Structures are given as structure tokens and as C-alpha cells.
mmCIF file of C-alpha atoms in Angstrom:
data_model
loop_
_atom_site.group_PDB
_atom_site.id
_atom_site.type_symbol
_atom_site.label_atom_id
_atom_site.label_comp_id
_atom_site.label_asym_id
_atom_site.label_seq_id
_atom_site.Cartn_x
_atom_site.Cartn_y
_atom_site.Cartn_z
ATOM 1 C CA MET A 128 24.330 56.944 17.807
ATOM 2 C CA ILE A 129 23.848 57.651 14.203
ATOM 3 C CA ARG A 130 21.540 60.399 13.514
ATOM 4 C CA LYS A 131 18.895 61.053 10.668
ATOM 5 C CA ILE A 132 20.873 63.987 9.419
ATOM 6 C CA ASP A 133 24.478 61.687 9.342
ATOM 7 C CA ALA A 134 22.252 59.455 6.827
ATOM 8 C CA ILE A 135 21.035 62.215 4.702
ATOM 9 C CA ILE A 136 24.604 63.638 4.431
ATOM 10 C CA SER A 137 26.011 60.313 3.320
ATOM 11 C CA LEU A 138 23.469 59.935 0.834
ATOM 12 C CA VAL A 139 23.410 63.585 -0.491
ATOM 13 C CA PRO A 140 26.951 65.065 0.603
ATOM 14 C CA ASN A 141 25.797 68.625 -0.418
ATOM 15 C CA ALA A 142 22.164 68.413 0.952
ATOM 16 C CA GLN A 143 20.608 71.691 2.152
ATOM 17 C CA VAL A 144 18.117 70.155 4.721
ATOM 18 C CA VAL A 145 17.065 70.769 8.038
ATOM 19 C CA VAL A 146 15.684 67.723 10.259
ATOM 20 C CA ARG A 147 13.153 68.505 12.952
ATOM 21 C CA GLY A 148 12.140 65.103 14.706
ATOM 22 C CA GLU A 149 11.027 62.855 11.868
ATOM 23 C CA GLN A 150 10.311 65.582 9.521
ATOM 24 C CA VAL A 151 12.917 66.565 6.792
ATOM 25 C CA GLU A 152 12.831 69.829 4.984
ATOM 26 C CA TRP A 153 14.624 70.203 1.656
ATOM 27 C CA HIS A 154 16.149 73.672 0.922
ATOM 28 C CA GLU A 155 17.551 73.249 -2.101
ATOM 29 C CA PRO A 156 14.803 72.378 -4.930
ATOM 30 C CA SER A 157 17.414 71.161 -7.355
ATOM 31 C CA THR A 158 18.483 68.129 -5.029
ATOM 32 C CA ALA A 159 15.876 65.682 -5.346
ATOM 33 C CA PRO A 160 14.732 64.453 -2.174
ATOM 34 C CA ILE A 161 15.257 61.166 -0.966
ATOM 35 C CA THR A 162 12.495 58.919 0.529
ATOM 36 C CA ASN A 163 12.348 58.001 4.210
ATOM 37 C CA ALA A 164 13.017 54.330 3.103
ATOM 38 C CA GLU A 165 16.143 55.222 1.712
ATOM 39 C CA ILE A 166 17.161 57.365 4.841
ATOM 40 C CA ASP A 167 16.370 54.252 7.131
ATOM 41 C CA ALA A 168 18.298 52.130 5.166
ATOM 42 C CA GLU A 169 21.342 54.327 5.345
ATOM 43 C CA LEU A 170 20.794 54.599 8.949
ATOM 44 C CA LEU A 171 20.857 50.863 9.498
ATOM 45 C CA ARG A 172 24.060 50.647 7.182
ATOM 46 C CA LEU A 173 26.150 53.671 9.050
ATOM 47 C CA GLN A 174 25.107 52.036 12.437
ATOM 48 C CA ALA A 175 26.290 48.515 11.386
ATOM 49 C CA GLU A 176 29.463 50.104 10.337
ATOM 50 C CA TYR A 177 30.086 52.143 13.539
ATOM 51 C CA ASP A 178 28.977 49.010 15.682
ATOM 52 C CA ALA A 179 31.714 46.918 13.700
ATOM 53 C CA LYS A 180 34.356 49.244 14.623
ATOM 54 C CA GLU A 181 33.556 49.017 18.422
ATOM 55 C CA TYR A 182 36.464 46.686 18.886
ATOM 56 C CA GLN A 183 39.072 49.165 17.113
ATOM 57 C CA ARG A 184 37.675 51.880 19.346
ATOM 58 C CA GLN A 185 38.248 50.159 22.567
ATOM 59 C CA ARG A 186 41.691 48.762 21.777
ATOM 60 C CA ALA A 187 42.978 52.431 20.681
ATOM 61 C CA ALA A 188 41.995 53.816 24.377
ATOM 62 C CA GLU A 189 43.943 50.875 25.895
ATOM 63 C CA TYR A 190 47.130 51.915 24.034
ATOM 64 C CA PRO A 191 49.255 55.053 23.968
ATOM 65 C CA SER A 192 49.789 56.902 20.644
ATOM 66 C CA PHE A 193 52.830 56.229 18.682
ATOM 67 C CA ALA A 194 54.061 59.734 19.505
ATOM 68 C CA ASP A 195 54.072 58.918 23.239
#
């Protein structure tokens, strides 16, 4: 599951932020806070990317590594 903080860090890699439930507290004033709509859109994008790689994760678990 992709979390809200994952979406924020994806959008603003050096964000100094605290997420408490749905509330986002920015601690770095020079970083322009992003909107909830931008965060929600990034959450959807990251979740779709994660879901698209489900097959890869399942296949990797079925086979030993090359080192084995």
C-alpha cells in the first residue's frame, strides 16, 4: 500500500513534512506546499505503478536468485 508520505516525497524529495492522518504539516517554509489534489493524483500514479509490477514480484518469489 502506498502511503500519503510516499506521494509527498515523490513530488518533493527533500520535503520536511509530518503527516498525521489527513493533515499535512510542512516544516520547511521555503518549500511550497503541494495541494491535496496533487498528492491524491500522485498516490493514484504510484499505486498504479506498484500494481503493474505485481506479476514481477510474484515471479521473483517463485525462482531462486542467480547466486543460488
